[in-house]
mmCIF file of C-alpha atoms in Angstrom:
data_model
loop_
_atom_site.group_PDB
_atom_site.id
_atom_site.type_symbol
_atom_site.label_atom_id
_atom_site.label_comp_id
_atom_site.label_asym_id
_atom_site.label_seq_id
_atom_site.Cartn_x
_atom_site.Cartn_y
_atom_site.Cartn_z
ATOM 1 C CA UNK A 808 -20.412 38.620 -26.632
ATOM 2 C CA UNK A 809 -21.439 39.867 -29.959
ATOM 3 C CA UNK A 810 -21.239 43.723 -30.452
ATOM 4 C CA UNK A 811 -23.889 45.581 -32.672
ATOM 5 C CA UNK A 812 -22.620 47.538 -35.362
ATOM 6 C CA UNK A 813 -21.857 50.469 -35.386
ATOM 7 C CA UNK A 814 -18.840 49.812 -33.209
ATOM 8 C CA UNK A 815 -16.495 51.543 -31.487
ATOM 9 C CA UNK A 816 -13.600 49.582 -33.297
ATOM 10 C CA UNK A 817 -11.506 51.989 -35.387
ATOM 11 C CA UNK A 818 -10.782 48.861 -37.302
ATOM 12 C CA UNK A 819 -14.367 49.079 -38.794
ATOM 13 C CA UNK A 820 -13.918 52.883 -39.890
ATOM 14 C CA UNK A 821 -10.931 51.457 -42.172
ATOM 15 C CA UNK A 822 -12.109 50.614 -46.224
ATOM 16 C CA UNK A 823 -13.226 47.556 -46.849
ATOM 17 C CA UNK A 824 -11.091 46.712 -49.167
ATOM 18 C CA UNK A 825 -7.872 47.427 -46.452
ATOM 19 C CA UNK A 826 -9.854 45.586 -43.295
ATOM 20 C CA UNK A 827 -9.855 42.654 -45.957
ATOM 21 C CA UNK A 828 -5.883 42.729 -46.567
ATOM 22 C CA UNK A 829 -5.500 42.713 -43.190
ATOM 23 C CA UNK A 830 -7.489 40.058 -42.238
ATOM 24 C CA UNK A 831 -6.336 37.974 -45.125
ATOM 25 C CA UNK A 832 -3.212 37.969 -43.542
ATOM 26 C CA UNK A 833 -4.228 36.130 -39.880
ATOM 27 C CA UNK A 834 -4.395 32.542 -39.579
ATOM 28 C CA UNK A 835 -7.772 30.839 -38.883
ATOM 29 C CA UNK A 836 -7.409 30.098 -35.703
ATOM 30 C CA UNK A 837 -6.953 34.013 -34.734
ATOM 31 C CA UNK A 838 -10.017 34.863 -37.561
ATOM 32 C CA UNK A 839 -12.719 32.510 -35.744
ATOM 33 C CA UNK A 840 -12.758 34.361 -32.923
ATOM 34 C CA UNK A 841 -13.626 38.087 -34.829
ATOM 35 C CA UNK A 842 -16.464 35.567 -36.147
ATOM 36 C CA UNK A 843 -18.629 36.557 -32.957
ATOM 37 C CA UNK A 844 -16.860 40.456 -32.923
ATOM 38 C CA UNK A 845 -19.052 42.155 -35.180
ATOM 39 C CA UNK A 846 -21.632 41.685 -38.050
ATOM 40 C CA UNK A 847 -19.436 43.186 -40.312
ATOM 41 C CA UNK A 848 -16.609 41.216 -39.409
ATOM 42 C CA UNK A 849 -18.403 37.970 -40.154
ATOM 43 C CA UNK A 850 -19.587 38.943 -42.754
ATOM 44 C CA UNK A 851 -16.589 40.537 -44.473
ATOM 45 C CA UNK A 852 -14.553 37.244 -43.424
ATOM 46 C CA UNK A 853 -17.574 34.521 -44.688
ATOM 47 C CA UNK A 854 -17.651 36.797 -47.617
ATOM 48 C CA UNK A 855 -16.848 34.483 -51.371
ATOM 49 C CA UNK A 856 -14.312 36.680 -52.375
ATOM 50 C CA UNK A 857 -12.384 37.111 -48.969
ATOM 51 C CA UNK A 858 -9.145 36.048 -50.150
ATOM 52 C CA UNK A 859 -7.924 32.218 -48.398
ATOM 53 C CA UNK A 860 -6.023 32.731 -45.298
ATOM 54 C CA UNK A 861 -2.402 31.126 -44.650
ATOM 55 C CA UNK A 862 -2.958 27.566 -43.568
ATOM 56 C CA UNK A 863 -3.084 27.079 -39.858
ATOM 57 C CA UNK A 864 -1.041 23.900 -39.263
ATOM 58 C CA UNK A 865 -1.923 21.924 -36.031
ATOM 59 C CA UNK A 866 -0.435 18.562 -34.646
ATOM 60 C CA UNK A 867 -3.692 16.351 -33.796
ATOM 61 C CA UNK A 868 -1.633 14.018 -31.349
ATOM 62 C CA UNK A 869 -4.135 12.263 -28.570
ATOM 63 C CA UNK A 870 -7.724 11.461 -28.287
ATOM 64 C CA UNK A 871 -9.246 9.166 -25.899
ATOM 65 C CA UNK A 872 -8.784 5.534 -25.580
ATOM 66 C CA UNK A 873 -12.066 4.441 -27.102
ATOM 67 C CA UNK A 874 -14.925 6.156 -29.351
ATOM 68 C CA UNK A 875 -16.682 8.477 -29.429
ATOM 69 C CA UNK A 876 -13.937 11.313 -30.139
ATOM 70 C CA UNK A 877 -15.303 14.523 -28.741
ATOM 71 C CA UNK A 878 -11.767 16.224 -28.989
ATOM 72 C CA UNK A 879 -8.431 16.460 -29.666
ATOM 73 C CA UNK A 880 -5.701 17.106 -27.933
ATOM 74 C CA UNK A 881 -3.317 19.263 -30.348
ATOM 75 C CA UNK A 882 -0.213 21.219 -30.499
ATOM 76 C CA UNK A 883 -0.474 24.177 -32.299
ATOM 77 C CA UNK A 884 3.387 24.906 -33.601
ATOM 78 C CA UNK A 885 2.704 28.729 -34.485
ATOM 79 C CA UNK A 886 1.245 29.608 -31.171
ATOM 80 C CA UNK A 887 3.709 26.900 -29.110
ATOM 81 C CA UNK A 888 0.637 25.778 -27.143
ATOM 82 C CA UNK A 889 -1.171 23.099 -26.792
ATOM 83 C CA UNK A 890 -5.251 23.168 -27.553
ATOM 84 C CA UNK A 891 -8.471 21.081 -27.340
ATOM 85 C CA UNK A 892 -10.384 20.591 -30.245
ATOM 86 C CA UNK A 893 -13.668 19.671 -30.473
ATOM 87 C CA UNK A 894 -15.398 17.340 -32.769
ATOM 88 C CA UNK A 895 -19.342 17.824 -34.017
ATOM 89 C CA UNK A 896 -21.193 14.735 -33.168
ATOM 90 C CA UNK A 897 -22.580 14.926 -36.682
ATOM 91 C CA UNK A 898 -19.229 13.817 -37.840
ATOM 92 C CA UNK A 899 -17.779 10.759 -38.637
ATOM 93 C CA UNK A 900 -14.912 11.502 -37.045
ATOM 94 C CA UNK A 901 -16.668 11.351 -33.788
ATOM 95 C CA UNK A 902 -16.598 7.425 -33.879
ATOM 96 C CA UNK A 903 -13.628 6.977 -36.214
ATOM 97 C CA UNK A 904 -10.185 7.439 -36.136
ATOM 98 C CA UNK A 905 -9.175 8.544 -39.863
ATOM 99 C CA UNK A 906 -7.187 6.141 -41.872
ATOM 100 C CA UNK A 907 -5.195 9.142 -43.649
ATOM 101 C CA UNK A 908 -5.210 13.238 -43.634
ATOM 102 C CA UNK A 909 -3.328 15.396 -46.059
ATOM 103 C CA UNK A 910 -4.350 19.251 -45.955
ATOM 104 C CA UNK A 911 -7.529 19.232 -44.326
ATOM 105 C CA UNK A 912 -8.824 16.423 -46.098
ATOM 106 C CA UNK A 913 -9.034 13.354 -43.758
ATOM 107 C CA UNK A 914 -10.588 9.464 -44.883
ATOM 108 C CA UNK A 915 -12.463 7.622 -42.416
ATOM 109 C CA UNK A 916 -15.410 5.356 -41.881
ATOM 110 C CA UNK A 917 -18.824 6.814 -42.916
ATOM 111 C CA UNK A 918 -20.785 4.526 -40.264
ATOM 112 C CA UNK A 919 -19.079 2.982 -36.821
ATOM 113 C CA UNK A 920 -17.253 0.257 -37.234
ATOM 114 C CA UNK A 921 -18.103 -3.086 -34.875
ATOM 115 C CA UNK A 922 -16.169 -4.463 -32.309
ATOM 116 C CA UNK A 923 -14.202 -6.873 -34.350
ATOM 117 C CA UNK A 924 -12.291 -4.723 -36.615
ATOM 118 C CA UNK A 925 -8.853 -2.994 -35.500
ATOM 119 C CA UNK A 926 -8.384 0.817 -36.413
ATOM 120 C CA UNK A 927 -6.072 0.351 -39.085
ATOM 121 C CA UNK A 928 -8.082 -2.306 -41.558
ATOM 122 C CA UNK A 929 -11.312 -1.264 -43.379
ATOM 123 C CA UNK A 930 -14.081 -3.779 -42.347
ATOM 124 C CA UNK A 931 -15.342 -5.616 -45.650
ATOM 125 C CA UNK A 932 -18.095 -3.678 -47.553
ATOM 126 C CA UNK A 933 -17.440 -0.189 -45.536
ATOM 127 C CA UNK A 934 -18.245 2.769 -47.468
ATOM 128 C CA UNK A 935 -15.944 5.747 -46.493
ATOM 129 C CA UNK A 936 -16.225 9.163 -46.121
ATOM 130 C CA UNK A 937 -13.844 11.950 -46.925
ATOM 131 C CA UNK A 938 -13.794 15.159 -45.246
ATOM 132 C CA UNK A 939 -12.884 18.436 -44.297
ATOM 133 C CA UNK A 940 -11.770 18.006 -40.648
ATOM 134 C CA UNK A 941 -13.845 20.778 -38.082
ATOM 135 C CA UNK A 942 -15.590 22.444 -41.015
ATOM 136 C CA UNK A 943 -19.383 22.551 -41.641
ATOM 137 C CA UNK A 944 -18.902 21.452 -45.623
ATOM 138 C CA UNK A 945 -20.603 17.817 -45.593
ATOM 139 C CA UNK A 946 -18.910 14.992 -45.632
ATOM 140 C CA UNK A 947 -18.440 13.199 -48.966
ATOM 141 C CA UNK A 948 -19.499 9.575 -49.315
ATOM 142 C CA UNK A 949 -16.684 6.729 -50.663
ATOM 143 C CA UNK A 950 -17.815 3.670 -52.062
ATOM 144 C CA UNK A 951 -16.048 0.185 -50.440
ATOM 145 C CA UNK A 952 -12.779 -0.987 -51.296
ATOM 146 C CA UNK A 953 -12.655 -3.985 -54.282
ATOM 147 C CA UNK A 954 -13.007 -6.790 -51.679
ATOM 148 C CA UNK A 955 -9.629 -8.546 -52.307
ATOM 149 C CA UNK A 956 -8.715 -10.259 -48.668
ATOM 150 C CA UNK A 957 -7.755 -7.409 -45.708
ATOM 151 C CA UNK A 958 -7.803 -3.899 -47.019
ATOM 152 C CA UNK A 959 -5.768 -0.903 -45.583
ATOM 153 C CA UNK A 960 -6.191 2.739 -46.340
ATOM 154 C CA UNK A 961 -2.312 4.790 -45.800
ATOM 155 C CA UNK A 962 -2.495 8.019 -48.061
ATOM 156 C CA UNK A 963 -4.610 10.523 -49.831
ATOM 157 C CA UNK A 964 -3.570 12.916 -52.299
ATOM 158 C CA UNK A 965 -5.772 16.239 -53.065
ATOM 159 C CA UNK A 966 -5.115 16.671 -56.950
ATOM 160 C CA UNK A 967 -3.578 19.902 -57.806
ATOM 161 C CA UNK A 968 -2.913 22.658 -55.406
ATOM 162 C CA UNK A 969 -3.237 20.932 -51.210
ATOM 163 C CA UNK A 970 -5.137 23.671 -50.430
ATOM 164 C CA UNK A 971 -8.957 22.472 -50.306
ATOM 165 C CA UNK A 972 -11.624 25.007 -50.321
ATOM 166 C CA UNK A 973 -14.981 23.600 -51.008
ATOM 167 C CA UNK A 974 -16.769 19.975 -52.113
ATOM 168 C CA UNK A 975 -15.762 19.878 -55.702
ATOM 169 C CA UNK A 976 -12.286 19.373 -55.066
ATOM 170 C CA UNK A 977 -10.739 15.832 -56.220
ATOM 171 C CA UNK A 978 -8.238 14.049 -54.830
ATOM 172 C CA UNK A 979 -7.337 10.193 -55.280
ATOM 173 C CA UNK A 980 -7.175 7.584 -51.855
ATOM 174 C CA UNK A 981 -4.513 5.085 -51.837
ATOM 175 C CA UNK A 982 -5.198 1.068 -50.291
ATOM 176 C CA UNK A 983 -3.701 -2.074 -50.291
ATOM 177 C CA UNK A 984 -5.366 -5.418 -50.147
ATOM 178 C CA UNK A 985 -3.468 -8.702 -48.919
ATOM 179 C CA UNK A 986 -4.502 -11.222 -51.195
ATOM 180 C CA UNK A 987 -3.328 -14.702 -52.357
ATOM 181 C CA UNK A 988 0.604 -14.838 -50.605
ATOM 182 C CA UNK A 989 0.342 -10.763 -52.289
ATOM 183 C CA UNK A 990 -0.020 -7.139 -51.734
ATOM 184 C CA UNK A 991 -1.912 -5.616 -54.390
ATOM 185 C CA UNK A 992 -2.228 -1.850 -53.963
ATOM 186 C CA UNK A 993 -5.681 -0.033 -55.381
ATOM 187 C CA UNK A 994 -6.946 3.684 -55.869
ATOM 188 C CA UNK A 995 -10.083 5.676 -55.719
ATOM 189 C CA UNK A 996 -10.254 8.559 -58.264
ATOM 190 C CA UNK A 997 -12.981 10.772 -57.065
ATOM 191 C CA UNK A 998 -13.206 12.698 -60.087
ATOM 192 C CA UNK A 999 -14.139 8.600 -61.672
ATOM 193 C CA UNK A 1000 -15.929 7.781 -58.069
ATOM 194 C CA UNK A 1001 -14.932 4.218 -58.064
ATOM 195 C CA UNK A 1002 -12.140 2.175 -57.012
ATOM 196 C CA UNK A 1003 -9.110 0.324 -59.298
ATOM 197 C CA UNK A 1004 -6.825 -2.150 -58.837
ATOM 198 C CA UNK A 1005 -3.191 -1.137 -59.583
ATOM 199 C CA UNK A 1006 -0.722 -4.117 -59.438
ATOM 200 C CA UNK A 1007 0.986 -5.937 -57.098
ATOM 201 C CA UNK A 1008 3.579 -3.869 -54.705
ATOM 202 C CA UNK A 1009 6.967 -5.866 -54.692
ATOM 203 C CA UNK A 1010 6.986 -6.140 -50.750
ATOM 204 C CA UNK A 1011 5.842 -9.185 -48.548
ATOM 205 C CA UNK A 1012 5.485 -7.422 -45.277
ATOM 206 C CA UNK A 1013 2.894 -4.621 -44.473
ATOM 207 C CA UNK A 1014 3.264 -0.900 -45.602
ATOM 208 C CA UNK A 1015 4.612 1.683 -43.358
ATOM 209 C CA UNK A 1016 1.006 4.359 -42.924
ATOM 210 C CA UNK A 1017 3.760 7.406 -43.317
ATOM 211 C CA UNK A 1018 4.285 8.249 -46.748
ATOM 212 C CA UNK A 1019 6.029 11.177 -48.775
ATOM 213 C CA UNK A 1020 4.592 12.677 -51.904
ATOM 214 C CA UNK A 1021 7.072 14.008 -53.803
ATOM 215 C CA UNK A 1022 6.854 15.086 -57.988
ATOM 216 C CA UNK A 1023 3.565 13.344 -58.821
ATOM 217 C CA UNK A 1024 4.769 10.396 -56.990
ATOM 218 C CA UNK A 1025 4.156 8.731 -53.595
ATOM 219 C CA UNK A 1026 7.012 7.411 -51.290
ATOM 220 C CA UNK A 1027 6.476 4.493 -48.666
ATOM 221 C CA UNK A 1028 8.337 1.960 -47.110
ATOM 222 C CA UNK A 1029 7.261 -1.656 -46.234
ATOM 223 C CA UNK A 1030 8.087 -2.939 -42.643
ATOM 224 C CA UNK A 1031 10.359 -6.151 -41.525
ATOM 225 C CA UNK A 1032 13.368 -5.237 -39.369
ATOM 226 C CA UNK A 1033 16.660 -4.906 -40.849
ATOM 227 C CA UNK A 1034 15.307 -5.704 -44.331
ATOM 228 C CA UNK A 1035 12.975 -2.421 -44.845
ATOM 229 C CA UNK A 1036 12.922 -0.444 -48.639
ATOM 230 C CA UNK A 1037 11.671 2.073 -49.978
ATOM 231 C CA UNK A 1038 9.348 2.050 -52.636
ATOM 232 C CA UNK A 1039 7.881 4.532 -55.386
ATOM 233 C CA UNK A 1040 3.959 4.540 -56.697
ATOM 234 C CA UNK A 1041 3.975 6.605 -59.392
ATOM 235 C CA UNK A 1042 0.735 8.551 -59.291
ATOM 236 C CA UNK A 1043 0.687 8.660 -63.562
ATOM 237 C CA UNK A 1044 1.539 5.340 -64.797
ATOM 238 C CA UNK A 1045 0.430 3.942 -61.177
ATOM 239 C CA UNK A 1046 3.438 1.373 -61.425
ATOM 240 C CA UNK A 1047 5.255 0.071 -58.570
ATOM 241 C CA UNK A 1048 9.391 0.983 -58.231
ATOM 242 C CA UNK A 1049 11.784 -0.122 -55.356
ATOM 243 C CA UNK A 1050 13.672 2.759 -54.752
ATOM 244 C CA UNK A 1051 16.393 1.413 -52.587
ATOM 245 C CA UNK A 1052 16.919 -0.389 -49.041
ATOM 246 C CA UNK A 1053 16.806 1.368 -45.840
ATOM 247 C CA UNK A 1054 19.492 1.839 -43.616
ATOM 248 C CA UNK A 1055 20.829 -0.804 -41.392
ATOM 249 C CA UNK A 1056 20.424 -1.051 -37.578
ATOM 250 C CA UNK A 1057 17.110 1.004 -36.926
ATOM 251 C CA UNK A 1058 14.250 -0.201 -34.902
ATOM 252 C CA UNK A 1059 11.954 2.555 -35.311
ATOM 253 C CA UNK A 1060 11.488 4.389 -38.561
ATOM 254 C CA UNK A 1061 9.296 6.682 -40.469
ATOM 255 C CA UNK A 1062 9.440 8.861 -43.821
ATOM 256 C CA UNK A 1063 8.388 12.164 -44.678
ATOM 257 C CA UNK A 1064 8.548 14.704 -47.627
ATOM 258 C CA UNK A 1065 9.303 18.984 -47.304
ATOM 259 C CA UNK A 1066 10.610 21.132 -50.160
ATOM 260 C CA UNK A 1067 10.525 18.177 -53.237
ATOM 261 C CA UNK A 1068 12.343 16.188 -50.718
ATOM 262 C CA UNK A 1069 12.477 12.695 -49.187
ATOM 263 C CA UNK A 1070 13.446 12.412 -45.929
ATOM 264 C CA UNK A 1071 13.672 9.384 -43.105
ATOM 265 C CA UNK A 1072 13.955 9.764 -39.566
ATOM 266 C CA UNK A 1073 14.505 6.841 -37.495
ATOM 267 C CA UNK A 1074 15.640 5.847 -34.331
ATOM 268 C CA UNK A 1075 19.264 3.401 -34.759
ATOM 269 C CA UNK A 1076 20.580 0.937 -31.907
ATOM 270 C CA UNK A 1077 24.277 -0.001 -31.449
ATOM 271 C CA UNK A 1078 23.723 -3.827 -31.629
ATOM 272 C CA UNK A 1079 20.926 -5.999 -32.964
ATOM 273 C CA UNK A 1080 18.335 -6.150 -31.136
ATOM 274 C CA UNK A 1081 19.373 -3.785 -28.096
ATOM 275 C CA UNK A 1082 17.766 0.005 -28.001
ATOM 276 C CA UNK A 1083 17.646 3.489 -30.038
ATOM 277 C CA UNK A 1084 20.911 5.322 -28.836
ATOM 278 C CA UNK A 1085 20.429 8.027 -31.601
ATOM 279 C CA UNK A 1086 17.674 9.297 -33.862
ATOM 280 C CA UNK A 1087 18.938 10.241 -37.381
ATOM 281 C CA UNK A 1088 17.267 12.634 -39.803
ATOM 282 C CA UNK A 1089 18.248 11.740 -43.704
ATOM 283 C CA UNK A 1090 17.453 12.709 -46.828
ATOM 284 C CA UNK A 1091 17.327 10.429 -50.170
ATOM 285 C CA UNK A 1092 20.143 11.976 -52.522
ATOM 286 C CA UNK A 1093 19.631 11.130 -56.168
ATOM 287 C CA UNK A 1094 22.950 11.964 -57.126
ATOM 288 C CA UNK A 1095 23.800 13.117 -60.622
ATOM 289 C CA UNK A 1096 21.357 12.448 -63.221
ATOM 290 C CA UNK A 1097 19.283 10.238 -60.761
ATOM 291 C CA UNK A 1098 21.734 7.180 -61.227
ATOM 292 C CA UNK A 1099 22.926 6.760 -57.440
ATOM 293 C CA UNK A 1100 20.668 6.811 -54.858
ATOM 294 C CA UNK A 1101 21.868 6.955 -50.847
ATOM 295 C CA UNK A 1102 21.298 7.889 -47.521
ATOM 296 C CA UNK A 1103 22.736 10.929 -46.803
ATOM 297 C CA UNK A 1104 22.657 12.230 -42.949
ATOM 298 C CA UNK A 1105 21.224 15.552 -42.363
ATOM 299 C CA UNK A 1106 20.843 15.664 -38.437
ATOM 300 C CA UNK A 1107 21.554 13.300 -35.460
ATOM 301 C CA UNK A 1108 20.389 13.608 -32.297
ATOM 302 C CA UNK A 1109 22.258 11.389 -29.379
ATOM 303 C CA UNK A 1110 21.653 9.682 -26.414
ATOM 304 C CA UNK A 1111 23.106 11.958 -24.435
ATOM 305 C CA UNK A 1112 21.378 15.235 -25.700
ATOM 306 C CA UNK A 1113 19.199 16.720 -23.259
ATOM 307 C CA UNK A 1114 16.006 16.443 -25.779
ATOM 308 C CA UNK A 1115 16.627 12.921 -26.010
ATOM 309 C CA UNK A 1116 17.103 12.418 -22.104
ATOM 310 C CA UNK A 1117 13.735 14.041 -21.324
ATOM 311 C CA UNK A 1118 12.212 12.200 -24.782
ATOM 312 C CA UNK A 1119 12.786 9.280 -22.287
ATOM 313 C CA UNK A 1120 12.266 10.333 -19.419
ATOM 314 C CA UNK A 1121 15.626 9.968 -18.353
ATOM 315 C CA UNK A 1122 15.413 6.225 -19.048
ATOM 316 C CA UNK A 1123 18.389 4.173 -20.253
ATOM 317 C CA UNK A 1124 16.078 2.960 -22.554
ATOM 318 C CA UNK A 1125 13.647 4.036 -25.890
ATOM 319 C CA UNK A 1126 12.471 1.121 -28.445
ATOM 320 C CA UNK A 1127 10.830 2.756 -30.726
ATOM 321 C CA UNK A 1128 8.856 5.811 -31.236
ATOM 322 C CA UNK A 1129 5.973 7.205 -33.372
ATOM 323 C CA UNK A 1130 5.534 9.637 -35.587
ATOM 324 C CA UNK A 1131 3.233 12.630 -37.560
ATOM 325 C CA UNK A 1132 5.142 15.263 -40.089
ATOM 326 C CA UNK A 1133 3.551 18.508 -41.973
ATOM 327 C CA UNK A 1134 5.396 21.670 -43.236
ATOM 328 C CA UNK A 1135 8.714 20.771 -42.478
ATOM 329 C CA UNK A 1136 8.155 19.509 -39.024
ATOM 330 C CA UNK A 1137 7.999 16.020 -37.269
ATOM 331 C CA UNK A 1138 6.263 15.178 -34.300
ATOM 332 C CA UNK A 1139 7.617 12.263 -32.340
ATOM 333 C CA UNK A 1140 6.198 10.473 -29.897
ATOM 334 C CA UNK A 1141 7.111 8.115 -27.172
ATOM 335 C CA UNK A 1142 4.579 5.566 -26.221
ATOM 336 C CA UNK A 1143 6.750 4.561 -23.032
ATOM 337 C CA UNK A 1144 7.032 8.033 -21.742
ATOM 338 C CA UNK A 1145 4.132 9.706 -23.536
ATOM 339 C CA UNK A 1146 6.447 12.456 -24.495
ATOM 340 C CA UNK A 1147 6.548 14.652 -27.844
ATOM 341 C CA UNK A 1148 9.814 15.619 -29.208
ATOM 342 C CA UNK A 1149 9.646 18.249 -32.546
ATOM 343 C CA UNK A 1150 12.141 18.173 -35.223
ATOM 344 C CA UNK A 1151 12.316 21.451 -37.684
ATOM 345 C CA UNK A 1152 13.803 20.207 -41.000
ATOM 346 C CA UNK A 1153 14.377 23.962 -41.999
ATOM 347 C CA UNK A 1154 16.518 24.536 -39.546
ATOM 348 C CA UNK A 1155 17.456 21.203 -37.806
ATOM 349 C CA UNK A 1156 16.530 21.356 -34.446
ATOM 350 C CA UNK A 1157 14.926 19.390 -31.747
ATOM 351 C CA UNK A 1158 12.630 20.758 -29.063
ATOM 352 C CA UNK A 1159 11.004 18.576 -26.200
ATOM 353 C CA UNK A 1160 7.594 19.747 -25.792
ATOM 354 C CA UNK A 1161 6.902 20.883 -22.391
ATOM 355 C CA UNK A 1162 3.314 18.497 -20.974
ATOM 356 C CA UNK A 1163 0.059 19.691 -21.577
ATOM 357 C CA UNK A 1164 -2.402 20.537 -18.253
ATOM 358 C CA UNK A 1165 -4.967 18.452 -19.823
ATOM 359 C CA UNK A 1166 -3.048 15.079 -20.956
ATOM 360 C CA UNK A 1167 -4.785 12.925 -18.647
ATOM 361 C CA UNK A 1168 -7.674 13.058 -20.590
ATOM 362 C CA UNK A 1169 -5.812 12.018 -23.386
ATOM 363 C CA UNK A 1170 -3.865 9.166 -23.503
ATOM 364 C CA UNK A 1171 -4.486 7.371 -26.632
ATOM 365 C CA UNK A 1172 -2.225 8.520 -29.688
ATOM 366 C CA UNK A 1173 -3.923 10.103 -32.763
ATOM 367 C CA UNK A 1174 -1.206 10.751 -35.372
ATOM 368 C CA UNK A 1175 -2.626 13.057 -37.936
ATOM 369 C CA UNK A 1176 -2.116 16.577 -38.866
ATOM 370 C CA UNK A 1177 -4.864 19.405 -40.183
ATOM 371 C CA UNK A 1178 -3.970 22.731 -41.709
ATOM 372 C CA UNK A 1179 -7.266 24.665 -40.838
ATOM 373 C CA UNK A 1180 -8.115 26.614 -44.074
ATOM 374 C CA UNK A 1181 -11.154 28.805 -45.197
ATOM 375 C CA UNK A 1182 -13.532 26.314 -45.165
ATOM 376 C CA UNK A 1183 -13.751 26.351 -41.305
ATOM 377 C CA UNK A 1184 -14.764 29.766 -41.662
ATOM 378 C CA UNK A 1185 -17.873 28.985 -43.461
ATOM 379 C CA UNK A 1186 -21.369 28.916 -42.366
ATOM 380 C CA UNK A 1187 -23.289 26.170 -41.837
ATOM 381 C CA UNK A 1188 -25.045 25.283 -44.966
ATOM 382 C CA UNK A 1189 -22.912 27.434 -47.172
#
């Protein structure tokens, strides 16, 4: 219930100018609430020059099976909860799975997709849409890919700071077409509005949809087993590089950046072809003057580890896993048990999620990430 100002709150008898530090300092998801508090809350908090909250990170893991997408089921790290989150029917997220988030910026499909197209390729001639995910800021319309054979979507890159705040940010949207016996990567450049073709990427198999961006440059690995690499797209020359193989003897594997780093976590069997007894965390090491470049372990996680028994449900058995990382931590999920295990790069450890009450309305993976910023906050039409 909305209260009428004057109120009672002593908060409100504070200056201004402190009841603004001290909201500044709350993340969003504890400042929408005090939307519906007072007038002069609202109004102090939708106010231009109310100063941009921390970013509230949140795990967006399952959705339902098939569209439309009325919420999301979530984990919330900073509250260790898990939430529902609801999405407007005015936006295209509400038929369409996004292709790529970074921030709060998320690609999808501007118009539903028909029944013939999987989630992960762009149908020919589909314009896109880039977004703020649950704010009230429109949606921004992308032109369709250069029709060269299949196109994918895997990354986009706000330019500048990751923080978005309004419509007039730019950012650029990574693709790859298959094409001719090729893969031939191209890039939209909103600030240009159009789409280029970049080269061909020296892989033959299909690109991994995690990537790591890291100094201007984007990080992603292609996908056959036990002859993966890593490979470089420089985001200034936009030129190709293959940075250096993967490790041997992993069935499951997925890469992620935190702190100017590269890391890989990935799930390693004992034999060929038999299951994941461990999952490693590693980090690429330059070395000096960027002339070696390894592997180097930075946390391990075994069979016999009580996260990794409940990650499988007490199984003798785990084939491969999948995965969402933001901030420093790594979701992974288990499509045979349907459980969530979190890794914390900062300070290496691994904590089995406990179930959510409200997973069985939920049981198709989502694997993106949000960090709720000011633009939630907005009203509509602002």
């Amino acid at each position: 219930m909305c209260l009428s100002d004057p109120s009672p709150f002593p908060f409100l008898s504070l200056p201004i100018e402190l009841q603004e530090r001290i909201l500044s300092l709350l993340p969003v998801s504890d400042l929408l609430p005090l939307l519906s508090v007072s007038h002069s809350i609202r109004s102090l908090i939708q106010s231009p020059t109310f100063p941009s909250p921390p970013p509230d990170l949140f795990f967006l893991l399952f959705s339902s099976i098939d569209p439309p997408f009325p919420k999301l089921l979530s984990y919330h790290p900073a509250s260790h909860r898990w939430v529902s989150l609801p999405i407007s029917s005015h936006s295209p997220l509400y038929h369409s799975r996004p292709y790529a988030t970074s921030s709060s910026l998320a690609i999808t499909l501007s118009s539903p997709a028909g029944p013939d197209y999987e989630d992960e390729d762009v149908p020919p001639e589909a314009s896109l849409a880039a977004m703020r995910m649950f704010s009230s800021l429109p949606h921004q319309e992308i032109p369709p890919m250069i029709p060269l054979g299949y196109c994918f979507v895997y990354a986009v890159i706000p330019d500048g700071d990751v923080s978005l705040s309004g419509p007039s940010d730019h950012f650029r949207i990574l693709g790859h077409s298959y094409f001719n016996h090729g893969i031939f990567s191209q890039v939209y450049d909103s600030r240009l509005g159009r789409w280029s073709l970049t080269g061909k990427i020296p892989c033959q198999t299909a690109l991994c949809t995690n990537t790591a961006f890291v100094n201007r440059s984007l990080y992603v690995s292609d996908f056959m087993p036990y002859q993966c690499q890593l490979l470089k797209f420089d985001l200034t020359s936009y030129t190709w590089e293959i940075i250096l193989p993967m490790p041997e003897m992993i069935l499951s594997a997925s890469i992620f950046s935190h702190d100017q780093n590269v890391y890989l976590v990935a799930g390693f069997e004992d034999e060929p072809g038999r299951i994941i007894t461990a999952i490693r965390v590693l980090i690429l090491d330059w070395g000096e003057n960027h002339e070696s470049r390894e592997w180097k372990e930075t946390s391990i996680l075994s069979g016999t580890e009580e996260a990794f028994v409940g990650f499988t449900n007490g199984a003798c058995w785990l084939y491969g896993f999948e995965t969402v990382a933001r901030n420093g931590l790594v979701c992974l999920h288990s499509p045979y048990t349907s459980r969530v295990l979190l890794f914390d790069v900062r300070d290496r450890s691994w904590v089995l999620l406990p179930r959510s009450s409200l997973e069985p309305e939920y049981t198709m993976w989502y694997g993106h990430a949000t960090e709720m910023g000011q633009e939630v906050l907005r009203p509509v039409g602002a």
